[in-house]
mmCIF file of C-alpha atoms and ligand atoms in Angstrom:
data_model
loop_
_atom_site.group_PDB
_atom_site.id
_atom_site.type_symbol
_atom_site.label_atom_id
_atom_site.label_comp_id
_atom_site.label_asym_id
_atom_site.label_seq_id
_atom_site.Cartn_x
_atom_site.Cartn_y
_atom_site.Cartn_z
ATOM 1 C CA UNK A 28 84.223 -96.920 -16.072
ATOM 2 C CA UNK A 29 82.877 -94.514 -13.390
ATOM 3 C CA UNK A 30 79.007 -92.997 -13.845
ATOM 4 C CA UNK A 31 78.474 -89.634 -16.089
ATOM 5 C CA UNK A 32 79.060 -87.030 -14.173
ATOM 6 C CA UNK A 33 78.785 -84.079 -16.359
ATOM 7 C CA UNK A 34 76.458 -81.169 -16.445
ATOM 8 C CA UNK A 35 74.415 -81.669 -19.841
ATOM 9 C CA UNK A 36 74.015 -78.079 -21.397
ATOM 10 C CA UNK A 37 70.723 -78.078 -22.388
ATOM 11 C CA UNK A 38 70.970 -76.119 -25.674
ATOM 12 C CA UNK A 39 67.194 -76.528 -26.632
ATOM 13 C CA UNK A 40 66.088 -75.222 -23.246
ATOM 14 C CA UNK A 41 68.495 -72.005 -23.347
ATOM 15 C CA UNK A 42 67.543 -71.308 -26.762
ATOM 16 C CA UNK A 43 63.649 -71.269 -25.721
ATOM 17 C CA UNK A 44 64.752 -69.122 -22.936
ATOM 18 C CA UNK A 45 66.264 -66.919 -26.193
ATOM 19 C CA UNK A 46 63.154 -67.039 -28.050
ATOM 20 C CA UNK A 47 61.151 -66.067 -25.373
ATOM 21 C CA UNK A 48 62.993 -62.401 -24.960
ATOM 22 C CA UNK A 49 63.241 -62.347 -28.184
ATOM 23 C CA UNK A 50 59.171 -62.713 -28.764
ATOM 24 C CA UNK A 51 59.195 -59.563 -26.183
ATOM 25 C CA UNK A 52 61.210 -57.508 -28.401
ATOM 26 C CA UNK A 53 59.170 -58.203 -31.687
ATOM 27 C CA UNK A 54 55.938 -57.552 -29.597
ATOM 28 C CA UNK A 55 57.367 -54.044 -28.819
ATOM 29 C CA UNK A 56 58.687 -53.321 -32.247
ATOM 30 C CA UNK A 57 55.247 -54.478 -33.753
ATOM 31 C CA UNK A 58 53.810 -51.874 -30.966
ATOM 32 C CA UNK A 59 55.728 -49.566 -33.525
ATOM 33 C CA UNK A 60 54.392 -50.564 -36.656
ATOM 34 C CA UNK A 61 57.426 -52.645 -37.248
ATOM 35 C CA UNK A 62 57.409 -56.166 -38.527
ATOM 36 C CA UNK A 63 60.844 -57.731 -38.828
ATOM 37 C CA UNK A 64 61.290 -59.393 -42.003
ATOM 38 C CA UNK A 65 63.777 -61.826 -42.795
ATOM 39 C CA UNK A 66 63.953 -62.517 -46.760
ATOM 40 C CA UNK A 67 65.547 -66.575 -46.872
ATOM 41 C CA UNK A 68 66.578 -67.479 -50.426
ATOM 42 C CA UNK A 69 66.523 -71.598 -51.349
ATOM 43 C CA UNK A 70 68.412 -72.490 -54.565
ATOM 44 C CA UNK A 71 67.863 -76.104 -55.573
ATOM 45 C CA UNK A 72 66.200 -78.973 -53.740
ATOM 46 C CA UNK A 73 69.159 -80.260 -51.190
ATOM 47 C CA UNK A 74 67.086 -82.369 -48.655
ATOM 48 C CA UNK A 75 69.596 -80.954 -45.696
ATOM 49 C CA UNK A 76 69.012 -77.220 -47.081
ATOM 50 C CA UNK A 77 65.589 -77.746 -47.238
ATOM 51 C CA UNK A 78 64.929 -78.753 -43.763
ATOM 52 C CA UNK A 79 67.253 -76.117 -42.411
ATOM 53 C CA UNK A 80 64.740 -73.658 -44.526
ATOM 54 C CA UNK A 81 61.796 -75.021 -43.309
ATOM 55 C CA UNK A 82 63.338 -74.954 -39.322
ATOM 56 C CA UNK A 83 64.302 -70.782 -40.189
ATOM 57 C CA UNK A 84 60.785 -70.140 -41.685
ATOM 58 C CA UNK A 85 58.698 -72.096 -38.931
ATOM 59 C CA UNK A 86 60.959 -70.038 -36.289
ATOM 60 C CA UNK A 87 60.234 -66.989 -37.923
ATOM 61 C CA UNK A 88 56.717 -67.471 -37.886
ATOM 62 C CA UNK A 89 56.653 -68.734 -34.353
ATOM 63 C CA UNK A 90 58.607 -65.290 -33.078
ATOM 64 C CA UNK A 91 56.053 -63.325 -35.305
ATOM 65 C CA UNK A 92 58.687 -62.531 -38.103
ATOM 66 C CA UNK A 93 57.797 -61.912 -41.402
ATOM 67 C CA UNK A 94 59.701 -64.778 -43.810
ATOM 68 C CA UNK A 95 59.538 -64.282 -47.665
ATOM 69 C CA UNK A 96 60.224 -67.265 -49.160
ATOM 70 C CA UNK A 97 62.511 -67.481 -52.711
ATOM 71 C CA UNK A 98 62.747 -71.092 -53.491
ATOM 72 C CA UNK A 99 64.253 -71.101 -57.149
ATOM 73 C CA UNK A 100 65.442 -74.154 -59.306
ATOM 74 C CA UNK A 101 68.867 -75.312 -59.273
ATOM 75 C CA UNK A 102 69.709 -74.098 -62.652
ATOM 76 C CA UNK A 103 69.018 -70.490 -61.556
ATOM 77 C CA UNK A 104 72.277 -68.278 -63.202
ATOM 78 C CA UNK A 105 74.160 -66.359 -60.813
ATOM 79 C CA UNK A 106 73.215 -63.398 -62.656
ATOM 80 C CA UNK A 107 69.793 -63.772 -61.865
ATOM 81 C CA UNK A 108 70.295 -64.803 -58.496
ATOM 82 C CA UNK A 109 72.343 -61.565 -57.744
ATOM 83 C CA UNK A 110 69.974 -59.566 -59.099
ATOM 84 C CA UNK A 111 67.360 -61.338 -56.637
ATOM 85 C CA UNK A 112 70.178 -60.285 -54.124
ATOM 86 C CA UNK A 113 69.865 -56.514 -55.603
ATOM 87 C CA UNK A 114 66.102 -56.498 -55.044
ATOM 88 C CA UNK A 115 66.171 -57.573 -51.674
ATOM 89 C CA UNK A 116 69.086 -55.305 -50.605
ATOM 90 C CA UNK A 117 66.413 -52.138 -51.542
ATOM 91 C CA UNK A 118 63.210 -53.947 -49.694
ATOM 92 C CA UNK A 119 62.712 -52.055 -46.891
ATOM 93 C CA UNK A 120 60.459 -54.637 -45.370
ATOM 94 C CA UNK A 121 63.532 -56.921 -45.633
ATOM 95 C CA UNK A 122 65.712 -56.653 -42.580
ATOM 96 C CA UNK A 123 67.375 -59.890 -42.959
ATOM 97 C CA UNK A 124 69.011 -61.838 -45.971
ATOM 98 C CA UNK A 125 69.633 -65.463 -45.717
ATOM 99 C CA UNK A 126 71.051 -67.091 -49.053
ATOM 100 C CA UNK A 127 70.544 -71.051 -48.144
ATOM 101 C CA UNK A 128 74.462 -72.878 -48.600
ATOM 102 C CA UNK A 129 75.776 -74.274 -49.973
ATOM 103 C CA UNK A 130 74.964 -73.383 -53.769
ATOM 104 C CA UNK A 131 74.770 -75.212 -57.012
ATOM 105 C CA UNK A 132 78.514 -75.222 -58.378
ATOM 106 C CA UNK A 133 77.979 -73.069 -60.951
ATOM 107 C CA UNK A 134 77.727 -70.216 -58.585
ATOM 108 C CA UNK A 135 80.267 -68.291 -57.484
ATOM 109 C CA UNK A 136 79.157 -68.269 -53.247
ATOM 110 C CA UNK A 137 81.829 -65.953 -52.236
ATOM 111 C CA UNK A 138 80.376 -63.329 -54.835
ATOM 112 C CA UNK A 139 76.657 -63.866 -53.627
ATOM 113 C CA UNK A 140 77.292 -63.370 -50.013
ATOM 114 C CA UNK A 141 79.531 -60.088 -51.152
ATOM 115 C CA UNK A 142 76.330 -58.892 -53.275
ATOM 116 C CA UNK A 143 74.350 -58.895 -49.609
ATOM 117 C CA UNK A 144 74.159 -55.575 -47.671
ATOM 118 C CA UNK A 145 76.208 -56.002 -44.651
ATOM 119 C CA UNK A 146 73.414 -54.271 -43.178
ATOM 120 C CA UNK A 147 71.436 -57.229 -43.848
ATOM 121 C CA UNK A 148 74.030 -59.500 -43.509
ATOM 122 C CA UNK A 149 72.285 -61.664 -40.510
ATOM 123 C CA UNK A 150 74.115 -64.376 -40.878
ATOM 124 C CA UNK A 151 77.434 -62.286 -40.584
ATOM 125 C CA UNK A 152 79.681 -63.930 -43.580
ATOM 126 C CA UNK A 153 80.355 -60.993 -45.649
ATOM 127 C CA UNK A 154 83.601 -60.020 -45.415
ATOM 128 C CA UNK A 155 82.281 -56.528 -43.595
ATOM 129 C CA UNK A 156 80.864 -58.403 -41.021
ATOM 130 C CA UNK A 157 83.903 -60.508 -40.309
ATOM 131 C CA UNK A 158 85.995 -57.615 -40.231
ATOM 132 C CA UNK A 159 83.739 -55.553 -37.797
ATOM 133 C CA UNK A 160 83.477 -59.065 -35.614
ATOM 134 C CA UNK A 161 87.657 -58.949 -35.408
ATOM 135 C CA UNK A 162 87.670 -55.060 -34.474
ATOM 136 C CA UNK A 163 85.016 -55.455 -31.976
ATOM 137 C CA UNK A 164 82.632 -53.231 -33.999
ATOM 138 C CA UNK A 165 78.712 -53.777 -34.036
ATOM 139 C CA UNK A 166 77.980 -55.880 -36.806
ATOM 140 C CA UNK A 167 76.068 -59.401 -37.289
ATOM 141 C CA UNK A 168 77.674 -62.082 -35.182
ATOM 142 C CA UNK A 169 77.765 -65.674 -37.230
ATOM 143 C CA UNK A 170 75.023 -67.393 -35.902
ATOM 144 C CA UNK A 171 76.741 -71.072 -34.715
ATOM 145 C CA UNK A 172 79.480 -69.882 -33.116
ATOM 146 C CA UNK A 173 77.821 -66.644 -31.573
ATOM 147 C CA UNK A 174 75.089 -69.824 -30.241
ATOM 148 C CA UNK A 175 78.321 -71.223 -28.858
ATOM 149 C CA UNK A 176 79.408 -68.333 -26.858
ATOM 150 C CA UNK A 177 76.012 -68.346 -25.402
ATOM 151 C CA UNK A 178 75.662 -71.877 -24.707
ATOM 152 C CA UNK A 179 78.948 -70.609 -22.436
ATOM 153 C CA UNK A 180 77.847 -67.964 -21.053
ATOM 154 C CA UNK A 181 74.253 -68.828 -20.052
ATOM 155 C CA UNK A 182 74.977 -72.309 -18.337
ATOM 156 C CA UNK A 183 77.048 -70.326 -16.358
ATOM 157 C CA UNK A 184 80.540 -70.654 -18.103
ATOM 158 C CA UNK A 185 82.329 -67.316 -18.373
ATOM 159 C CA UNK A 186 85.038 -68.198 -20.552
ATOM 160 C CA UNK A 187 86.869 -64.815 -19.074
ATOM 161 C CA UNK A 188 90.873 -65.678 -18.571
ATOM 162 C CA UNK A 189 89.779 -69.312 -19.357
ATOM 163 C CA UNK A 190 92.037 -71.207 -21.994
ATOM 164 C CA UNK A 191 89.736 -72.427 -24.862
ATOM 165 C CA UNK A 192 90.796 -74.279 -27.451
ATOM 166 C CA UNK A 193 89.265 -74.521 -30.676
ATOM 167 C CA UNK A 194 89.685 -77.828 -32.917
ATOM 168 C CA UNK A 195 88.937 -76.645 -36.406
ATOM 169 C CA UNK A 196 89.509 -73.430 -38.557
ATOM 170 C CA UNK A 197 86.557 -72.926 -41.155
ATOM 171 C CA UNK A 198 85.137 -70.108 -41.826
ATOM 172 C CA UNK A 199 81.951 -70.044 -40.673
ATOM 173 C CA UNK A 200 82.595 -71.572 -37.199
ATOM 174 C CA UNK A 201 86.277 -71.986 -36.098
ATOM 175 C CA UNK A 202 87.670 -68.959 -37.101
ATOM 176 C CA UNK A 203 85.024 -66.875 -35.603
ATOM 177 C CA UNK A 204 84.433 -68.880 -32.383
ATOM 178 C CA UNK A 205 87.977 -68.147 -31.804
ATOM 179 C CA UNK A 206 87.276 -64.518 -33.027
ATOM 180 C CA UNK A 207 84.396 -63.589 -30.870
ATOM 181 C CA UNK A 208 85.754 -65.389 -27.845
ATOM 182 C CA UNK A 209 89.356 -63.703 -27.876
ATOM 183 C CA UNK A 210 87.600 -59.992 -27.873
ATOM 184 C CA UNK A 211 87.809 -57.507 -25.238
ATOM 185 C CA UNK A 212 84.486 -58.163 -24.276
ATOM 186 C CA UNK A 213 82.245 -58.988 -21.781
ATOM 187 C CA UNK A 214 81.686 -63.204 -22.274
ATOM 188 C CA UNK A 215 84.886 -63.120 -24.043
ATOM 189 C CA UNK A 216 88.329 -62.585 -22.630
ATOM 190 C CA UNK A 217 89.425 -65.969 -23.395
ATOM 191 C CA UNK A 218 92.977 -66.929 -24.113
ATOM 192 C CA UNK A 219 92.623 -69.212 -27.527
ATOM 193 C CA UNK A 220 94.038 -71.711 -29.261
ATOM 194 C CA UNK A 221 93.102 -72.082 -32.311
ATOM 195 C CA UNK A 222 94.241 -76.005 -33.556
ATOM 196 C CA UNK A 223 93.702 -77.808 -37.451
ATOM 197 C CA UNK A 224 94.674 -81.195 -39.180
ATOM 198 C CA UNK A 225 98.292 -79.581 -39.652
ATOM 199 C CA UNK A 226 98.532 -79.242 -35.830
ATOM 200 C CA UNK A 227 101.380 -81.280 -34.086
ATOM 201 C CA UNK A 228 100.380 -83.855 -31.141
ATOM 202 C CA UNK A 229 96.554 -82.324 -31.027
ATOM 203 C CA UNK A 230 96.055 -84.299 -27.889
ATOM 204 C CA UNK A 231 98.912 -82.376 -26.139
ATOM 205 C CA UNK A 232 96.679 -79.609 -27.061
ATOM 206 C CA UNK A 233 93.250 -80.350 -26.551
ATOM 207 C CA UNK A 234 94.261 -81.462 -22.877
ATOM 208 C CA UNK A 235 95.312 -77.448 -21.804
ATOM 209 C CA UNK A 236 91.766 -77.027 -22.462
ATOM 210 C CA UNK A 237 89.498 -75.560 -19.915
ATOM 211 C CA UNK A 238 86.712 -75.025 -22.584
ATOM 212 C CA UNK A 239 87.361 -77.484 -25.699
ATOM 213 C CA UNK A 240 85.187 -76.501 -28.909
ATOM 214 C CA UNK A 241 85.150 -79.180 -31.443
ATOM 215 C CA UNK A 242 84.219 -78.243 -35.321
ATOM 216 C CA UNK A 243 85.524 -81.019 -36.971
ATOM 217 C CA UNK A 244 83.184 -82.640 -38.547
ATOM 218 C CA UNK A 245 84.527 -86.219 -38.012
ATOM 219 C CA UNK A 246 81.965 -88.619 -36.037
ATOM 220 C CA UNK A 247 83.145 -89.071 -31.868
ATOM 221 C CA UNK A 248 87.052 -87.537 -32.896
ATOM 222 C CA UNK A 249 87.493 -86.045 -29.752
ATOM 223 C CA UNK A 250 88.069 -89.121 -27.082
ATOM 224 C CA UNK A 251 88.179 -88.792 -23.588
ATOM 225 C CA UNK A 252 92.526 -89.113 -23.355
ATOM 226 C CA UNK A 253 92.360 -86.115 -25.358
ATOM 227 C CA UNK A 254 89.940 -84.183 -22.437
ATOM 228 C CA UNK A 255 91.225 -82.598 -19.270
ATOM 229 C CA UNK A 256 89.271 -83.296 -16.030
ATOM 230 C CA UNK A 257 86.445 -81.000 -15.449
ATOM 231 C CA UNK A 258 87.062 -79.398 -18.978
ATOM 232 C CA UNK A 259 83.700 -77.665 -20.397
ATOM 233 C CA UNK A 260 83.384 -79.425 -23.709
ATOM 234 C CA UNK A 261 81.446 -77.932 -26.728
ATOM 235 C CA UNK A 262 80.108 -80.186 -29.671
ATOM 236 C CA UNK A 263 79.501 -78.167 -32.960
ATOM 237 C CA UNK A 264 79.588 -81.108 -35.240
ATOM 238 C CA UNK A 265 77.061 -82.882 -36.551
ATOM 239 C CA UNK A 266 77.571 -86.279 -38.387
ATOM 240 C CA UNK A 267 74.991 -88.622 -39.735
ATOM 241 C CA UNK A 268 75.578 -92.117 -39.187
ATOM 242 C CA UNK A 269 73.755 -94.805 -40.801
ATOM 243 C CA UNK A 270 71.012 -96.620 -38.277
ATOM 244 C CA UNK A 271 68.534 -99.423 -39.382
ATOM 245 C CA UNK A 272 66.402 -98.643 -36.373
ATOM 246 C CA UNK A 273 65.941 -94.625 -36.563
ATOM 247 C CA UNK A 274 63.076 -93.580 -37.992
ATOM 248 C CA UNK A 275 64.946 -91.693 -40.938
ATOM 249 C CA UNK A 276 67.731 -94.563 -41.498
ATOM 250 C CA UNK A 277 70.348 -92.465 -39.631
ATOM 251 C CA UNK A 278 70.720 -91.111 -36.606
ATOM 252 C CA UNK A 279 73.159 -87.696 -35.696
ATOM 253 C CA UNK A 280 76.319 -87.875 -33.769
ATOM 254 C CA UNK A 281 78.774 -85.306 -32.823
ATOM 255 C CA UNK A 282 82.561 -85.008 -33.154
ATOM 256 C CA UNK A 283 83.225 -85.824 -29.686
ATOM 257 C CA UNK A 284 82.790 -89.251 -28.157
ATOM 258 C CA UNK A 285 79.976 -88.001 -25.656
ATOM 259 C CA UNK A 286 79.436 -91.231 -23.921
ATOM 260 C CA UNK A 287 83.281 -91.501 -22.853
ATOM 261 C CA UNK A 288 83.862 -87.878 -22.648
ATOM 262 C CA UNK A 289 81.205 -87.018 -20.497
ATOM 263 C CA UNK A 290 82.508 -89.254 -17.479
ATOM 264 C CA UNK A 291 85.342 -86.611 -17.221
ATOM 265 C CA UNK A 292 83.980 -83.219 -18.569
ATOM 266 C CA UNK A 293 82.587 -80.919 -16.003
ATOM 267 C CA UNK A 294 80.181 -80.009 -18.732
ATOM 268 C CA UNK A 295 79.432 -81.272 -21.838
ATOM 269 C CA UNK A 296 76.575 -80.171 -24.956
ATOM 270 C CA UNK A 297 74.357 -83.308 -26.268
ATOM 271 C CA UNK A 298 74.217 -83.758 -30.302
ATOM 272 C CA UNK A 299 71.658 -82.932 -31.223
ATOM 273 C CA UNK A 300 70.489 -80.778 -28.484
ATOM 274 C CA UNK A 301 73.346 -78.704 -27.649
ATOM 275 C CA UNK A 302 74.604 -76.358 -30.268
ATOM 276 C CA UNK A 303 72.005 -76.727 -33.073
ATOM 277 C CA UNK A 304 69.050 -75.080 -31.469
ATOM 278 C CA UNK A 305 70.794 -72.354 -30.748
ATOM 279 C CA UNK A 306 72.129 -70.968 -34.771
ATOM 280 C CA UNK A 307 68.862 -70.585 -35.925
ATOM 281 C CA UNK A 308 67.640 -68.536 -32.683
ATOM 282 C CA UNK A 309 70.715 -66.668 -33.171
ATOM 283 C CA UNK A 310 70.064 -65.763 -36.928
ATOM 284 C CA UNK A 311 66.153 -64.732 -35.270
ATOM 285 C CA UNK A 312 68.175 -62.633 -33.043
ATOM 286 C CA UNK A 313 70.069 -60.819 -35.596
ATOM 287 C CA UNK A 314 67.179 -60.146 -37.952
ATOM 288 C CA UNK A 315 65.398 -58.473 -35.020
ATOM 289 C CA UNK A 316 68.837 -56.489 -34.242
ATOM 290 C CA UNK A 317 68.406 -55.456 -37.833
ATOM 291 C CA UNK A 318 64.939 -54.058 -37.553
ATOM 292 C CA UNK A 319 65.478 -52.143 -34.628
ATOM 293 C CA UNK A 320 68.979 -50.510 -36.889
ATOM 294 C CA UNK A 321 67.506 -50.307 -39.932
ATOM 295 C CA UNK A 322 63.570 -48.813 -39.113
ATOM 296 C CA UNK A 323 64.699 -46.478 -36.153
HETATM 297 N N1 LIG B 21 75.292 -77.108 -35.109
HETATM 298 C C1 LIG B 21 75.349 -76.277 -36.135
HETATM 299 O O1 LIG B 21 74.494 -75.453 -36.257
HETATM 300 C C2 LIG B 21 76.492 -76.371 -37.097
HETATM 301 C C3 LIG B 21 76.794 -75.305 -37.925
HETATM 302 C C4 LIG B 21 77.897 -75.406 -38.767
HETATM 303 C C5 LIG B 21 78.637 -76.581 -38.786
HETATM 304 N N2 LIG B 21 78.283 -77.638 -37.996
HETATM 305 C C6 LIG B 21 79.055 -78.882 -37.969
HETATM 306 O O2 LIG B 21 80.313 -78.614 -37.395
HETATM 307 C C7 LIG B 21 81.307 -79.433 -37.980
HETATM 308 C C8 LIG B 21 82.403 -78.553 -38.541
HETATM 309 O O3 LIG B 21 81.871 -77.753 -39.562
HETATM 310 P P1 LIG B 21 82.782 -76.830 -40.485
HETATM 311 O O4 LIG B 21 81.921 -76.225 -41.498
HETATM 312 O O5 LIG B 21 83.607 -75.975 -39.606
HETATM 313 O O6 LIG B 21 83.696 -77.968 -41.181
HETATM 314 P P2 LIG B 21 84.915 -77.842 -42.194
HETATM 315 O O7 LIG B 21 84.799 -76.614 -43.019
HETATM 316 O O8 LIG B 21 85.018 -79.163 -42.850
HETATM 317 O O9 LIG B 21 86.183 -77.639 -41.240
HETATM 318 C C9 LIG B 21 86.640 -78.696 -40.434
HETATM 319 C C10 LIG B 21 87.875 -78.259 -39.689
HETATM 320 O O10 LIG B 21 88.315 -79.364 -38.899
HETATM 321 C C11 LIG B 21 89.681 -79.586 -39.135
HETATM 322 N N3 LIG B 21 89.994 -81.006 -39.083
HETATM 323 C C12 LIG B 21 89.538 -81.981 -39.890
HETATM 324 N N4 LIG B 21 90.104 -83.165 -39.566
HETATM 325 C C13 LIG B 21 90.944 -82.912 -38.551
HETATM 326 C C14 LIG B 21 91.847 -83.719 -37.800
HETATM 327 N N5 LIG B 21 91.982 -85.037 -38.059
HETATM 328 N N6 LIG B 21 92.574 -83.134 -36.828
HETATM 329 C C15 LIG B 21 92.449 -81.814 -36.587
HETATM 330 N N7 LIG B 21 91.626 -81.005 -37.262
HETATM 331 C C16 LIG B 21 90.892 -81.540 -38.232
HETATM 332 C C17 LIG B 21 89.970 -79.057 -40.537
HETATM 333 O O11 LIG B 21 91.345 -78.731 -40.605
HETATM 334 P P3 LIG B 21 92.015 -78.089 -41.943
HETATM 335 O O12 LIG B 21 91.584 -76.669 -41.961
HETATM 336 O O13 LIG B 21 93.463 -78.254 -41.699
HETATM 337 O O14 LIG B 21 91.481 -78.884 -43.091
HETATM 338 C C18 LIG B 21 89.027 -77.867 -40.608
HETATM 339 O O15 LIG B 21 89.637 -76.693 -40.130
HETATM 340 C C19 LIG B 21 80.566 -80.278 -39.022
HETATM 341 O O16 LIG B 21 80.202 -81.520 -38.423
HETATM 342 C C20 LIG B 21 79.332 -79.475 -39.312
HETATM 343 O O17 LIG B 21 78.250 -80.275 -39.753
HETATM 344 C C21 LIG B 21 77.228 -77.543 -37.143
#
């Protein structure tokens, strides 16, 4: 076993760098009377959701933008919860909607992120968004996988005629990775592949990689066989495993097996550290892209 020789991309140190432009731009728009406001809606007490909350809100109030805060209980109808949606749609010091997921299963999620405006749509799932992402229009960029293109392109990573290749299709990071990275764009221009659990020999696959992005969700899946020499590898996942001697019981640990991986990668992102920091700066990103739309 030879030393680690990969670059570590520091995702908590380029997302400062983020939040530091970013604090520039709300300090001008305040200069205007503007305050960007980003409305983030809690339903039910999920310990996960609720720390992901509290991160958003503490963000918010570190960039200087305005959170409003709807925690409601878990039996909340979907009625009333749309009509929550309706109110905030017509705020005009609302610039950003966040509805918490997932939701109790008694709502319908597909027809509470439909009931947001897509012009307040910062965390880019309605289906607007995703359609204006696929066209190339402006629109709200999903935040994890817009963090991902980042992470790319600010350690220095064009991914520009590079082959990427994507393991995992959700929604709300596969899909759209592969989306925003195969635009004609600049920090896109990738040729993609886009790979699932149907996929046939995925380590025939995942070895054409020059930039491998794993959203899996299945602790240290990707192994080093399945990495090409001086690949740039890109952990979305995040998996808790159980651990006596962490301080909460459990420590997190990606989908790729960093320790092995990361003796051949040219460049590899640390869980947690790599992409995590960088979703919620992205969601502060688009709520400030919102203001400057939607008050100028
Ligand atoms: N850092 C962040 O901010 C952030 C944000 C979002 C998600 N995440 C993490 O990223 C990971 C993925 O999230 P997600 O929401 O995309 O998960 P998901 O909805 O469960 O999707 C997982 C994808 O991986 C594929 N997959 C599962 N097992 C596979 C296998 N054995 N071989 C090949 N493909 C396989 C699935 O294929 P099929 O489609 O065929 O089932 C699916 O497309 C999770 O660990 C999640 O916690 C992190």
């Amino acid at each position: 076993m030879g030393a680690m020789k990969a670059k570590i991309i520091d995702g908590k140190k380029i997302a400062e760098e983020i939040r530091a432009e970013l604090k520039g731009e709300v300090e001008a728009l305040s200069e205007q009377g503007v305050i960007p406001g980003l409305a983030v809606v809690l339903v039910g007490n999920d310990p996960a959701s609720e720390s992901y909350v509290r991160a958003k809100k503490k963000a918010c109030a570190d960039l200087g933008i305005a959170s409003f805060d709807h925690s409601l209980p878990a039996d909340t109808s979907e009625a009333d919860l749309l009509a929550l949606i309706a109110r905030l749609n017509a705020d005009s010091a609302v610039d950003g909607i966040l509805v918490q997921l997932p939701l109790p299963k008694h709502i319908n999620e597909n027809s509470v992120i439909n009931a947001i405006s897509p012009d307040k749509d910062v965390d880019g799932f309605h289906p607007v968004s995703v359609g204006r992402m696929l066209i190339g229009e402006p629109g709200f960029l999903p935040c994890t996988p817009h963090g991902c293109q980042q992470l790319l392109v600010r350690s220095g990573f064009d991914p520009a005629g590079k082959h990427v290749v994507v393991v995992g299709r959700s929604n709300i990071v596969g899909k759209p990775v592969a989306a925003i990275l195969m635009q004609k764009a600049p920090g896109a221009n990738a040729t993609v592949t886009v790979c699932h659990s149907r996929s046939a020999d995925l380590p025939s696959l995942t070895r054409q990689a020059d930039i491998l992005i794993a959203a899996i969700g299945q602790r240290e899946f990707i192994t080093a066989d399945m990495v090409r020499e001086g690949a740039v590898v890109i952990d979305v996942g995040v998996n808790r495993v159980e651990d006596a001697s962490a301080p909460r019981g459990y420590r997190l640990v990606g989908d790729v097996a960093f320790e092995t991986v990361s003796r051949k990668a040219a460049a590899i992102t640390p869980v947690p550290g790599g992409v995590g920091p960088m979703t919620i700066t992205m969601l502060m990103k688009n709520t400030i892209e919102s203001a400057k739309r939607g008050r100028s």
